[in-house]
mmCIF file of C-alpha atoms in Angstrom:
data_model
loop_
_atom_site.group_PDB
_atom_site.id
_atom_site.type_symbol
_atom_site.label_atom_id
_atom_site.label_comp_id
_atom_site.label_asym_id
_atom_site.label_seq_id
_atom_site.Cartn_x
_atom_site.Cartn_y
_atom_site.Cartn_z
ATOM 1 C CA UNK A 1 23.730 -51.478 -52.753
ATOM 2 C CA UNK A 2 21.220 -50.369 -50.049
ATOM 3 C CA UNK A 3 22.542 -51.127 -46.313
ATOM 4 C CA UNK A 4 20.746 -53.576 -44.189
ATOM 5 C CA UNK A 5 18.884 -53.765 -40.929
ATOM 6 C CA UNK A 6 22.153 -55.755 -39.286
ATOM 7 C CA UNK A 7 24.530 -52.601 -41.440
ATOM 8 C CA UNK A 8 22.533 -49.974 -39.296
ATOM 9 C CA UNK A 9 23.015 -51.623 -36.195
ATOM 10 C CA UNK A 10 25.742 -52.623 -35.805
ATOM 11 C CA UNK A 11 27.174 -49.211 -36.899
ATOM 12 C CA UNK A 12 24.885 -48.183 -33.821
ATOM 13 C CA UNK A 13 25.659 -50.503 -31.565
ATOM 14 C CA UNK A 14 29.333 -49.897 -32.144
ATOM 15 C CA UNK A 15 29.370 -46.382 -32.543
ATOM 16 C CA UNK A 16 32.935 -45.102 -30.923
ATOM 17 C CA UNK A 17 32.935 -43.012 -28.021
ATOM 18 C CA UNK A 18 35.333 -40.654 -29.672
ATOM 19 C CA UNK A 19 33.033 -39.673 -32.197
ATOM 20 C CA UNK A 20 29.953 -37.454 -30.855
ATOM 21 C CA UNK A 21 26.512 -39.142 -30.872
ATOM 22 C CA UNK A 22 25.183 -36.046 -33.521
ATOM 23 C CA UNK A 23 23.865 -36.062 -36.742
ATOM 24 C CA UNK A 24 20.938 -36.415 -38.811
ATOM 25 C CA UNK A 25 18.830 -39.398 -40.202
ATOM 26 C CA UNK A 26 16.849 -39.520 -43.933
ATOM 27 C CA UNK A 27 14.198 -42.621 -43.674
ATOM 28 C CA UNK A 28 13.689 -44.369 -46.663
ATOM 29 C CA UNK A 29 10.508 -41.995 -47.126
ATOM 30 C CA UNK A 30 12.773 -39.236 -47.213
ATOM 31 C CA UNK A 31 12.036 -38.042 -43.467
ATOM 32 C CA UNK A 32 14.853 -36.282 -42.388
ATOM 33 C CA UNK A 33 15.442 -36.436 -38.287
ATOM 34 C CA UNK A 34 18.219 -34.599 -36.603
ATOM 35 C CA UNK A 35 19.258 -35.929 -33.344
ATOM 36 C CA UNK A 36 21.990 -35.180 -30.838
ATOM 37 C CA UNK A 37 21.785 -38.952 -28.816
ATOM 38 C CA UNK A 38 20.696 -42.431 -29.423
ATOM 39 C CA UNK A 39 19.753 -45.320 -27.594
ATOM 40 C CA UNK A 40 19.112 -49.175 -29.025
ATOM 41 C CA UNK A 41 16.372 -51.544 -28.217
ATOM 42 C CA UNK A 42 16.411 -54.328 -30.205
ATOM 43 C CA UNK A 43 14.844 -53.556 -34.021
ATOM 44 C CA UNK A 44 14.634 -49.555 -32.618
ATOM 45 C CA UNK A 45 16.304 -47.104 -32.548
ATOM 46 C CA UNK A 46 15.680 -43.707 -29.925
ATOM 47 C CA UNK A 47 17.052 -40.314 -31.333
ATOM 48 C CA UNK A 48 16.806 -37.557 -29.345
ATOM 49 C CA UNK A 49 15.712 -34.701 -31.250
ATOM 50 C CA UNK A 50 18.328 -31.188 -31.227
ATOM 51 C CA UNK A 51 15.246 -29.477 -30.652
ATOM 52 C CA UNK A 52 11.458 -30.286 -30.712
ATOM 53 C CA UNK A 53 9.372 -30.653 -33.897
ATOM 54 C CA UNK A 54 6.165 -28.402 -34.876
ATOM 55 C CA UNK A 55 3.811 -31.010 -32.648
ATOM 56 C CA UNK A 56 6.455 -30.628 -29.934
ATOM 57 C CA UNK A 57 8.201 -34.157 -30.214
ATOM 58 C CA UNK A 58 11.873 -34.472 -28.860
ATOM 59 C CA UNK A 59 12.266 -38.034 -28.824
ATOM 60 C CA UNK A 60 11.677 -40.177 -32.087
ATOM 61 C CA UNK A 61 11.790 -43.698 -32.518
ATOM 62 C CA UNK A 62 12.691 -45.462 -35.960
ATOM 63 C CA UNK A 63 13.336 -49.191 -37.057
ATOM 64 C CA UNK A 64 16.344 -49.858 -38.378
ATOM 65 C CA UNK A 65 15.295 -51.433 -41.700
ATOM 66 C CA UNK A 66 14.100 -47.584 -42.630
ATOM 67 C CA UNK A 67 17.070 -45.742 -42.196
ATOM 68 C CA UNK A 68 18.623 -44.979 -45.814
ATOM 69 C CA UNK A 69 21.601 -42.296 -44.847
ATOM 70 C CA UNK A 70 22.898 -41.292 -41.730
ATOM 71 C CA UNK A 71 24.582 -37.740 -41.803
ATOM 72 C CA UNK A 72 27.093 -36.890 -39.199
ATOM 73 C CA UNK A 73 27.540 -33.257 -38.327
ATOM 74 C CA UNK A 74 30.951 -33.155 -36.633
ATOM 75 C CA UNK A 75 34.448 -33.145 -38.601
ATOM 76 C CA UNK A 76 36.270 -36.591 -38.670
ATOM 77 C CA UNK A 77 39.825 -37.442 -38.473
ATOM 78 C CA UNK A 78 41.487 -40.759 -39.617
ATOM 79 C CA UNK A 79 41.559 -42.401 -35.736
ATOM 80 C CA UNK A 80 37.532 -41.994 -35.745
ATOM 81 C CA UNK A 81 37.021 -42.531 -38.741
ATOM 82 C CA UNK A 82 38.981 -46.170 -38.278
ATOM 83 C CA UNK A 83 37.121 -46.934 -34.926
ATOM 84 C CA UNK A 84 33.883 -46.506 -36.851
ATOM 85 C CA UNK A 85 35.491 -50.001 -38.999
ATOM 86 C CA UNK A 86 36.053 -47.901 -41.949
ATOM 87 C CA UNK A 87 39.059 -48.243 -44.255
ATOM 88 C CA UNK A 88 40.171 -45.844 -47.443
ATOM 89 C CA UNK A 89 39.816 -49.331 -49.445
ATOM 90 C CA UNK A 90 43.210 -49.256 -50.260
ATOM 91 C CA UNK A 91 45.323 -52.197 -49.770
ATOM 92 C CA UNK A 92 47.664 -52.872 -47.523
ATOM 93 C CA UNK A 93 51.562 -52.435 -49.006
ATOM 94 C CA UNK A 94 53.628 -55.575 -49.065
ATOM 95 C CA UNK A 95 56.780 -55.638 -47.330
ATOM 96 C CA UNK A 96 59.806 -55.744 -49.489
#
């Protein structure tokens, strides 16, 4: 199942401060963007480019209902992973 316009944003919105702002974006026409910071405005999203494209563009800005995947570059542990709202799926142990 495809994420959603609200999925990307609020995984924007509430991206944690632990875990850096750098990664790279494929569009749902396969565009690929790398960025290295973000900023939100309602339906867009800003990237900040790690370095300029051929035409010389640093910033770009996308709507959230294209974004497909979302790659992060930097290693994860379990505490960012968690304040990102992610869970390993597996449920919770009863207490006996």
């Amino acid at each position: 199942m495809a994420a959603t316009t609200e999925t990307w944003r609020d995984l924007f919105t509430n991206w944690p401060a632990e875990v850096p702002r750098l990664g790279l974006i494929v569009s749902s026409l396969a565009d690929q963007t790398p960025f290295r910071n973000f900023w939100i405005r309602g339906e867009l999203l800003l990237l900040e480019r790690n370095v300029p494209d051929a035409n010389g563009g640093r910033f770009v800005l996308i709507s959230f209902d294209v974004i497909n995947t979302v790659k992060l570059n930097s290693p994860l542990n379990a505490t960012m992973i968690a304040a990102a709202g992610f869970s390993n799926g597996a449920p919770a142990l009863a207490a006996r």
